[in-house]
Amino acid sequence: MQGISIILIIFTSLFFTGILIRTKSFFSGRKGPGVFQPLKDIWRLLKKGAVTSETTSFIFQIAPSIYFATVFLSALLVPFGDQPGLISFSGDFVFFAYLLALGKFFTIISALDTGSSFEGMGASREGLFSMLAEPAFFILIGSLSLLTGHTSFHQIFSTLYMGMGSHVEQAVVALAALVLVAIAMIENSRMPIDDPKTHLELTMMHEVIILDNSGFDLGMILYTTNLKFAMYGALIADLFLSPSIPIYLAIPFMLFIQVVFAISAGTIESFMARFRMSHNPQFIFVLTSISLLIFLGALLLLGKIT
Amino acid sequence: MILPYLILAGLISASLFFNRNKMVTYVLLCAFVVLQFTITTVECSHMGISESGYFVADSLSILLLLILSVLCVPAFIHSIIFLEGRNNSAEESNIYFAAMVVLMTSLTAAYLSSHIVITWIFVELTTLSVSALVFHKRHAKALEATWKYIFVCSISVTLVFIGILFLSMAMHAKGVTDLSYDTLITQAPFLDVFWLKLAFIFIFTGFTSKLGLVPMYAAGIDAKDNAPSPAGALISSVLVNVGFVGIFHIYEIVSHTAVVYWANKIMLISGILSLFFATVYMLHVKNIKRMLAYSGVEHMSLVVIGLASGGIGPYAAVLHIVLHSFVKPALFFQIGQVHRVYQSKSIYDIGNYFKYNVSGAMVLLFAFFTVTGMPPSGMFTSEFLIFRALFEDGNYGTLILVLFLLTLIIWALGKNIFKMLFLKPVHFKEINIVRINPLESVSQFILLALVIYLGIAPPQVFVDLLQGALINIAH
Amino acid sequence: MTAILLILFLISLLYIAITNRLNSFINILAFQGIILFGVAFIELIKLDFTNLLFILLETIIFKTIILPAFLTYVVKKNNITRETEPFVPNFLSIVIVTVIILISFTLSQAIHDDHINKLFFIVAVSALFTGLYIIITRKNIITHVMGYLVIENGVFILSLAVGSEMPMLLNTGILLDIFVSVVLLGVFANKIGEILQGHDIDQLRKLKD
């Protein structure tokens, strides 16, 4: 049953962005494309050949594959309820974070590889924001592992879930979910930080990095984004999944949470404007601060503060 | 007696506020002076007896109360002269007098209180009344000074309250809820050191805004500068004393614990820094009132250095506080006259004062010798004792630094005061010069004479009171 | 439950550090009033009725309704700019406020006293220093008053930690003091608006040596 988590993540990734786009079109009063339209687009792209610029080196060509590989590998680490992921060992969350960082690193250097000034700017922004989000993630998972006394995703999430223990624990878990949602939005370059719909290179971040990618490469990058979203959705769902729930209930519950996550992401995108670029770092740093508060809460629960 | 006093003083203040008749105002002021003298004499005979649960007269409060009573008469007289010369609306003078009465009343209550929270409440009241006094002239500068004063004092008073909360936490751990000074002192050796340290640092920092020391001295400077001179006299003497009362009481408490060494260091650092800032500013300040305000910072830093030095230091500190409360008002009252003659506070505009007001110039001359601590001034005695305490403490480096800075201060003060007295002013037209009645200087001569008398031949009662004030400091 | 409220209070401090709008600052103050109400209610429920009623009224009416309304009035009446006008970038502010929280946390580890809830101490000290920090780094003088109110909220939390054993009389005095100082500050903010035509702290730099 270990594979169930990756199967679910891949399954969710097929329609996640579709739901998100559907929500947005609903709020803007349009009918919008079908739920599987993004997937169809990706499929169309995958069938095409890629055109690469003459000025680029091999980095540009391998980067999309590495990006996909890292995200896929890290998705293997994500547990599902009390089922561990395909790979699970103690300290795997560090591995998880650095796999993602590796993928990001390659997207950034491939953007630099093109020599375009716009892409360099986007890469710098993307790098900065990921860097700022990283302490938030580590402090968050660190406090959760402090709270549970375990160091692997599977063990952390099988001991920790919403609805357990005192009010304080619930508050901690709720805050953790909040921070995870925000981190997911940052890592996937979505709304309050980055606007995927923008058409001006100056204001783009993630979109501008992949301007030069085409065909198969672009399809792979787009699919990786979906996969990443679904992966974070699974992590968030894990926070709410109690290990006592039988598996046939847990699967619909997980899917439900993923859908809710997609809808709420769509809602955020419909009702919020993107932050001013200069306000982004402080917003991301607030996540770190809140993670620190979660850390305080964890200490509180452990009786280190009375 | 304290409750009827508070009620009566409140009534007087309220009627001063609403009254529109000048004669009635004077009568009310006389009534308040009588009331102030009555409470002083009554408290003198009630030493050590608790009243209403929150007030008790000890030697220190009697000393400060006597100072307040002595000062209230000239303060009112000079205020009346000041207001006569300005053609204020009746409402403005009413607010002025009402605020002054509230200030004196709350000072009296703060001196006498035997409970740290009561002291706190009345200190906050002094802030409010002083802000009304500082705002009296109602121009932009006065407004700025008032704003800064209220703001800094509100924050400082909050800091004091936080310190009190820490104290009560420490007491709470020992199962005591009473926060009167007596209980605090008896419980002090058993209190948690951490809480006590926090309490000391917060209360000390808070009261420095009243006492005029680093870190909170700045607001007091602006207030003394912009308040009318008679109010400035009160702010720089009796109001400073209330800050001293607060710091003295918390020092009494920590002196019974091991925290005292740490507290001494804090106070020394604050004192030396204040002295340093005072020197730096006095060397280049061109506004005579601000110069006097910085001189107040200098004297308070000496006081706190004396208090922190141990040995004879605390005695000298209290003596210095008492003497300073007579010298500084004398100077401020005189500056009021100087301002009436020259219509300016800048030393560039002031000069040849002997020519225009001989008696006032004599006051300035004598006050200069007194305030810088030259014999036969009583301040010579107190400063000398402070130096002795530093010397006996083995703190030679500090002593040398203090002496050096004091020399600079004497030079700066002397340069400016002698310029005011003997050199010609730059742009001054000798027309329409206000003639100052020599009788107005009498009060200042009396105050200066008091300083000399108390310094050279202190009566036994005075010495007893000084020693009685130190009774709660552990040696 | 108290712990959740106090952690919410800490989050509100973080929000204060980055907010640019006076309005949201005022709203946060009202929100803190509600949090204080909750904390006071839970902590002091065993107190005698009048005392409890007094404190609850203080938080809910005074801190949550009157003060924010008064501040809004002052802001509107004087056409104060809607920005808090910080001297330093908000990013730095949020870092510093976080550091403040961490430092007060470290400080709390020095407490060897079982009677005191350390979380109260942490939150109170953080609020105190955040308030001071806001006062130091904002230009607009009405923001200074708000910083002062943040400090007062911290003091209130600290006094809750003691268990509020102070007699009623003292409570009244304390409330009166705060009330009077805030009203006075407001009144003078009005006066500054009238006399100086502006609320920039730069206009309050005339007094120099």
Coordinates of N, CA and C in Angstrom, one line a residue, chain B residues 251-411:
Chain B
Y251 N 16.0 51.9 45.4 CA 17.3 51.6 45.8 C 17.4 51.0 47.2
E252 N 16.5 51.6 48.1 CA 16.4 51.1 49.4 C 16.1 49.6 49.4
I253 N 15.1 49.2 48.5 CA 14.7 47.8 48.4 C 15.9 47.0 48.0
V254 N 16.5 47.4 46.9 CA 17.6 46.5 46.4 C 18.8 46.5 47.3
S255 N 19.0 47.5 48.1 CA 20.2 47.6 48.9 C 20.2 46.5 50.0
H256 N 19.1 45.8 50.2 CA 19.1 44.7 51.1 C 19.4 43.4 50.5
T257 N 19.7 43.4 49.2 CA 20.0 42.2 48.5 C 21.3 42.2 47.8
A258 N 21.7 41.1 47.2 CA 22.9 41.1 46.4 C 22.9 41.9 45.1
V259 N 21.6 42.2 44.7 CA 21.5 43.0 43.5 C 22.1 44.3 43.5
V260 N 22.4 44.8 44.8 CA 22.8 46.2 44.9 C 24.1 46.5 44.2
Y261 N 25.0 45.5 44.0 CA 26.2 45.8 43.3 C 26.0 46.1 41.9
W262 N 25.1 45.2 41.3 CA 24.7 45.4 39.9 C 23.9 46.7 39.8
A263 N 23.0 47.0 40.7 CA 22.3 48.3 40.6 C 23.2 49.5 40.7
N264 N 24.2 49.4 41.6 CA 25.2 50.5 41.7 C 25.9 50.7 40.3
K265 N 26.2 49.6 39.7 CA 26.9 49.8 38.4 C 26.0 50.5 37.4
I266 N 24.7 50.1 37.3 CA 23.7 50.7 36.4 C 23.6 52.2 36.7
M267 N 23.5 52.5 38.0 CA 23.4 53.9 38.4 C 24.6 54.7 38.1
L268 N 25.8 54.1 38.3 CA 27.0 54.8 38.0 C 27.1 55.1 36.5
I269 N 26.8 54.1 35.7 CA 26.8 54.3 34.2 C 25.9 55.4 33.8
S270 N 24.7 55.3 34.3 CA 23.7 56.4 34.0 C 24.2 57.7 34.4
G271 N 24.7 57.8 35.6 CA 25.2 59.1 36.2 C 26.3 59.6 35.3
I272 N 27.3 58.8 35.0 CA 28.5 59.3 34.2 C 28.1 59.7 32.8
L273 N 27.2 58.9 32.2 CA 26.7 59.3 30.9 C 26.0 60.6 30.9
S274 N 25.1 60.8 32.0 CA 24.4 62.0 32.1 C 25.4 63.2 32.3
L275 N 26.3 63.0 33.1 CA 27.3 64.1 33.3 C 28.0 64.4 32.0
F276 N 28.3 63.4 31.3 CA 29.0 63.6 30.0 C 28.1 64.4 29.0
F277 N 26.9 64.0 28.9 CA 26.0 64.7 28.0 C 25.8 66.1 28.5
A278 N 25.6 66.3 29.8 CA 25.4 67.6 30.3 C 26.6 68.5 29.9
T279 N 27.8 68.0 30.1 CA 29.0 68.7 29.8 C 29.0 69.1 28.3
V280 N 28.8 68.1 27.5 CA 28.8 68.4 26.0 C 27.9 69.5 25.6
Y281 N 26.6 69.4 26.2 CA 25.6 70.4 25.8 C 25.9 71.7 26.4
M282 N 26.4 71.7 27.6 CA 26.6 73.0 28.3 C 27.7 73.8 27.6
L283 N 28.6 73.0 26.9 CA 29.7 73.7 26.3 C 29.3 74.5 25.1
H284 N 28.2 74.1 24.4 CA 27.8 74.8 23.2 C 26.4 75.4 23.3
V285 N 25.7 75.2 24.4 CA 24.3 75.7 24.4 C 24.3 77.2 24.5
K286 N 23.4 77.8 23.7 CA 23.4 79.3 23.7 C 22.1 79.9 24.4
N287 N 21.3 79.0 24.9 CA 20.0 79.4 25.5 C 20.2 79.2 27.0
I288 N 20.1 80.3 27.7 CA 20.4 80.3 29.1 C 19.6 79.4 29.9
K289 N 18.3 79.3 29.5 CA 17.4 78.4 30.3 C 17.7 76.9 30.1
R290 N 18.1 76.6 28.8 CA 18.5 75.2 28.6 C 19.8 74.9 29.3
M291 N 20.6 75.9 29.4 CA 21.9 75.7 30.1 C 21.6 75.3 31.5
L292 N 20.7 76.1 32.1 CA 20.3 75.7 33.5 C 19.7 74.3 33.6
A293 N 18.9 74.0 32.6 CA 18.3 72.7 32.6 C 19.4 71.6 32.6
Y294 N 20.4 71.8 31.7 CA 21.5 70.9 31.7 C 22.3 70.8 32.9
S295 N 22.4 72.0 33.6 CA 23.1 72.0 34.9 C 22.3 71.2 35.9
G296 N 21.0 71.1 35.7 CA 20.2 70.2 36.6 C 20.6 68.8 36.3
V297 N 20.8 68.4 35.0 CA 21.2 67.1 34.7 C 22.5 66.8 35.4
E298 N 23.4 67.7 35.3 CA 24.7 67.5 35.9 C 24.6 67.2 37.4
H299 N 23.8 68.1 38.1 CA 23.7 67.9 39.5 C 23.0 66.5 39.9
M300 N 22.0 66.2 39.1 CA 21.3 64.9 39.4 C 22.3 63.7 39.1
S301 N 23.2 63.9 38.1 CA 24.1 62.8 37.9 C 25.1 62.7 39.1
L302 N 25.4 63.8 39.7 CA 26.2 63.7 40.9 C 25.5 63.0 42.0
V303 N 24.2 63.4 42.1 CA 23.4 62.7 43.2 C 23.4 61.2 43.0
V304 N 23.2 60.8 41.7 CA 23.0 59.3 41.6 C 24.4 58.6 41.7
I305 N 25.4 59.3 41.3 CA 26.8 58.8 41.5 C 27.0 58.6 43.0
G306 N 26.7 59.7 43.8 CA 26.8 59.6 45.2 C 26.1 58.4 45.8
L307 N 24.8 58.3 45.4 CA 24.0 57.2 45.9 C 24.6 55.9 45.6
A308 N 25.2 55.7 44.4 CA 25.7 54.4 44.0 C 27.1 54.2 44.7
S309 N 27.7 55.2 45.2 CA 29.1 55.0 45.7 C 29.1 54.3 47.1
G310 N 28.0 54.4 47.8 CA 28.1 53.8 49.2 C 28.8 54.7 50.1
G311 N 29.0 54.2 51.3 CA 29.7 55.0 52.3 C 29.0 56.2 52.7
I312 N 29.7 57.4 52.6 CA 29.0 58.7 52.9 C 28.2 59.1 51.7
G313 N 28.3 58.4 50.6 CA 27.6 58.9 49.4 C 26.1 59.1 49.5
P314 N 25.3 58.2 50.0 CA 23.9 58.4 50.0 C 23.6 59.7 50.9
Y315 N 24.3 59.9 52.0 CA 24.1 61.1 52.8 C 24.3 62.3 51.9
A316 N 25.4 62.3 51.2 CA 25.8 63.4 50.4 C 24.7 63.6 49.3
A317 N 24.2 62.5 48.8 CA 23.2 62.6 47.7 C 22.0 63.3 48.2
V318 N 21.5 62.9 49.4 CA 20.3 63.6 49.9 C 20.5 65.0 50.2
L319 N 21.7 65.3 50.7 CA 22.1 66.7 51.0 C 22.1 67.5 49.7
H320 N 22.7 66.9 48.7 CA 22.8 67.6 47.4 C 21.4 67.9 46.8
I321 N 20.6 66.9 46.9 CA 19.2 67.0 46.4 C 18.5 68.2 47.1
V322 N 18.7 68.3 48.4 CA 18.0 69.4 49.2 C 18.6 70.7 48.7
L323 N 19.9 70.8 48.7 CA 20.5 72.1 48.4 C 20.2 72.5 46.9
H324 N 20.3 71.5 46.0 CA 20.0 71.8 44.6 C 18.6 72.4 44.5
S325 N 17.6 71.9 45.3 CA 16.3 72.4 45.2 C 16.1 73.8 45.6
F326 N 17.1 74.4 46.3 CA 17.0 75.8 46.6 C 17.8 76.6 45.6
V327 N 18.9 76.1 45.1 CA 19.7 76.9 44.1 C 19.0 77.1 42.8
K328 N 18.5 76.0 42.3 CA 18.0 76.0 40.9 C 16.7 76.9 40.8
P329 N 15.8 76.8 41.7 CA 14.7 77.8 41.6 C 15.1 79.2 41.7
A330 N 16.1 79.5 42.6 CA 16.6 80.9 42.6 C 17.1 81.3 41.2
L331 N 17.8 80.5 40.6 CA 18.3 80.8 39.2 C 17.2 81.0 38.3
F332 N 16.2 80.1 38.3 CA 15.1 80.2 37.3 C 14.2 81.4 37.6
F333 N 14.0 81.7 38.9 CA 13.2 83.0 39.1 C 14.0 84.2 38.5
Q334 N 15.3 84.1 38.7 CA 16.1 85.3 38.2 C 16.1 85.3 36.7
I335 N 16.1 84.1 36.1 CA 16.1 84.1 34.6 C 14.7 84.7 34.1
G336 N 13.7 84.6 34.9 CA 12.4 85.2 34.6 C 12.6 86.7 34.5
Q337 N 13.3 87.3 35.4 CA 13.6 88.7 35.4 C 14.4 89.1 34.2
V338 N 15.5 88.3 34.0 CA 16.4 88.5 32.8 C 15.6 88.6 31.5
H339 N 14.6 87.6 31.4 CA 13.8 87.5 30.2 C 13.0 88.8 30.1
R340 N 12.5 89.3 31.2 CA 11.6 90.5 31.1 C 12.4 91.7 30.6
V341 N 13.7 91.7 31.0 CA 14.5 92.9 30.6 C 14.9 92.8 29.2
Y342 N 15.4 91.6 28.7 CA 15.9 91.5 27.4 C 15.0 90.9 26.4
Q343 N 13.9 90.3 26.8 CA 12.9 89.6 26.0 C 13.6 88.5 25.1
S344 N 14.6 87.9 25.7 CA 15.2 86.8 25.0 C 15.9 85.9 26.0
K345 N 16.1 84.6 25.5 CA 16.8 83.7 26.3 C 18.2 83.4 25.8
S346 N 18.5 84.0 24.6 CA 19.8 83.7 24.0 C 20.9 84.5 24.7
I347 N 22.0 83.9 24.9 CA 23.0 84.7 25.6 C 23.7 85.8 24.7
Y348 N 23.4 85.7 23.4 CA 23.9 86.7 22.6 C 23.2 88.1 22.8
D349 N 21.9 87.9 23.2 CA 21.1 89.1 23.4 C 21.2 89.7 24.8
I350 N 21.8 88.9 25.7 CA 21.9 89.4 27.1 C 23.3 89.8 27.4
G351 N 23.4 90.9 28.2 CA 24.7 91.4 28.6 C 24.5 92.6 29.5
N352 N 25.6 93.0 30.1 CA 25.6 94.2 31.0 C 24.5 94.2 31.9
Y353 N 24.2 93.0 32.5 CA 23.0 92.9 33.4 C 23.1 93.8 34.6
F354 N 24.3 94.1 35.0 CA 24.6 94.9 36.2 C 24.0 96.3 36.0
K355 N 24.0 96.7 34.7 CA 23.6 98.1 34.4 C 22.1 98.2 34.6
Y356 N 21.4 97.2 34.2 CA 19.9 97.3 34.1 C 19.2 96.8 35.4
N357 N 19.8 95.9 36.1 CA 19.2 95.3 37.3 C 20.2 94.9 38.2
V358 N 20.6 95.8 39.2 CA 21.8 95.5 40.0 C 21.5 94.3 40.9
S359 N 20.3 94.3 41.6 CA 19.9 93.3 42.5 C 19.9 91.9 41.8
G360 N 19.3 91.9 40.6 CA 19.2 90.6 39.9 C 20.6 90.1 39.5
A361 N 21.5 91.1 39.1 CA 22.8 90.7 38.7 C 23.5 90.1 39.9
M362 N 23.3 90.7 41.1 CA 23.9 90.1 42.3 C 23.5 88.7 42.5
V363 N 22.2 88.5 42.3 CA 21.6 87.1 42.5 C 22.3 86.2 41.6
L364 N 22.5 86.6 40.3 CA 23.1 85.7 39.3 C 24.5 85.4 39.7
L365 N 25.2 86.4 40.2 CA 26.6 86.2 40.6 C 26.7 85.2 41.7
F366 N 25.9 85.5 42.8 CA 26.0 84.6 43.9 C 25.5 83.2 43.6
A367 N 24.5 83.1 42.7 CA 23.9 81.8 42.3 C 25.0 81.0 41.6
F368 N 25.8 81.8 40.8 CA 26.8 81.1 40.0 C 27.8 80.4 41.0
F369 N 28.2 81.2 42.0 CA 29.2 80.6 42.9 C 28.5 79.4 43.7
T370 N 27.2 79.6 44.0 CA 26.6 78.5 44.8 C 26.4 77.3 43.9
V371 N 25.9 77.5 42.7 CA 25.6 76.3 41.9 C 26.8 75.5 41.4
T372 N 27.9 76.2 41.3 CA 29.1 75.5 40.9 C 29.8 74.8 42.1
G373 N 29.3 75.1 43.3 CA 29.8 74.4 44.5 C 31.1 75.0 45.0
M374 N 31.2 76.3 44.9 CA 32.4 76.9 45.5 C 32.1 77.3 46.9
P375 N 33.0 77.2 47.8 CA 32.8 77.6 49.2 C 32.4 79.1 49.2
P376 N 31.6 79.6 50.0 CA 30.9 78.9 51.1 C 29.6 78.2 50.8
S377 N 29.4 77.9 49.5 CA 28.1 77.3 49.2 C 28.0 75.9 49.8
G378 N 26.8 75.6 50.2 CA 26.5 74.3 50.8 C 26.8 73.2 49.9
M379 N 26.7 73.5 48.6 CA 26.9 72.5 47.6 C 28.4 72.0 47.5
F380 N 29.3 72.9 48.0 CA 30.7 72.5 48.2 C 30.7 71.3 49.1
T381 N 30.1 71.4 50.2 CA 30.1 70.3 51.2 C 29.6 69.0 50.5
S382 N 28.4 69.1 49.9 CA 27.8 67.9 49.4 C 28.6 67.3 48.2
E383 N 29.1 68.1 47.3 CA 29.9 67.6 46.3 C 31.2 67.0 46.8
F384 N 31.8 67.7 47.8 CA 33.0 67.2 48.3 C 32.8 65.8 48.9
L385 N 31.6 65.6 49.6 CA 31.3 64.3 50.3 C 31.1 63.3 49.2
I386 N 30.5 63.7 48.0 CA 30.3 62.7 47.0 C 31.7 62.3 46.4
F387 N 32.6 63.2 46.2 CA 33.9 62.9 45.8 C 34.6 61.9 46.8
R388 N 34.4 62.2 48.0 CA 35.0 61.4 49.1 C 34.5 60.0 49.0
A389 N 33.2 59.9 48.8 CA 32.6 58.6 48.7 C 33.2 57.8 47.5
L390 N 33.3 58.5 46.4 CA 33.9 57.9 45.2 C 35.3 57.4 45.5
F391 N 36.1 58.3 46.2 CA 37.5 58.0 46.5 C 37.5 56.8 47.5
E392 N 36.7 56.8 48.5 CA 36.7 55.7 49.5 C 36.3 54.3 48.8
D393 N 35.4 54.5 47.8 CA 35.0 53.3 47.1 C 36.1 52.7 46.2
G394 N 37.2 53.5 46.0 CA 38.3 53.0 45.2 C 38.0 53.3 43.7
N395 N 37.1 54.1 43.4 CA 36.7 54.4 42.1 C 37.4 55.6 41.5
Y396 N 38.8 55.5 41.4 CA 39.6 56.7 41.1 C 39.3 57.1 39.7
G397 N 39.2 56.2 38.8 CA 39.0 56.6 37.4 C 37.8 57.4 37.2
T398 N 36.7 57.0 37.8 CA 35.4 57.7 37.7 C 35.6 59.1 38.4
L399 N 36.3 59.1 39.5 CA 36.5 60.4 40.2 C 37.2 61.4 39.4
I400 N 38.3 60.9 38.7 CA 39.0 61.9 37.9 C 38.1 62.3 36.7
L401 N 37.4 61.4 36.1 CA 36.5 61.8 35.0 C 35.5 62.8 35.5
V402 N 34.9 62.6 36.6 CA 33.8 63.4 37.1 C 34.4 64.8 37.4
L403 N 35.6 64.9 38.0 CA 36.2 66.2 38.3 C 36.5 66.9 37.1
F404 N 37.0 66.2 36.1 CA 37.4 66.8 34.8 C 36.1 67.4 34.1
L405 N 35.1 66.6 34.1 CA 33.8 67.1 33.5 C 33.3 68.3 34.2
L406 N 33.3 68.2 35.6 CA 32.8 69.3 36.4 C 33.6 70.6 36.1
T407 N 34.9 70.5 35.9 CA 35.7 71.7 35.6 C 35.2 72.3 34.3
L408 N 35.0 71.4 33.3 CA 34.5 72.0 32.0 C 33.1 72.7 32.2
I409 N 32.3 72.1 33.1 CA 30.9 72.6 33.3 C 31.1 74.0 34.0
I410 N 31.9 74.1 35.0 CA 32.1 75.4 35.7 C 32.6 76.4 34.7
W411 N 33.5 76.0 33.8 CA 34.0 77.0 32.8 C 32.9 77.4 31.9

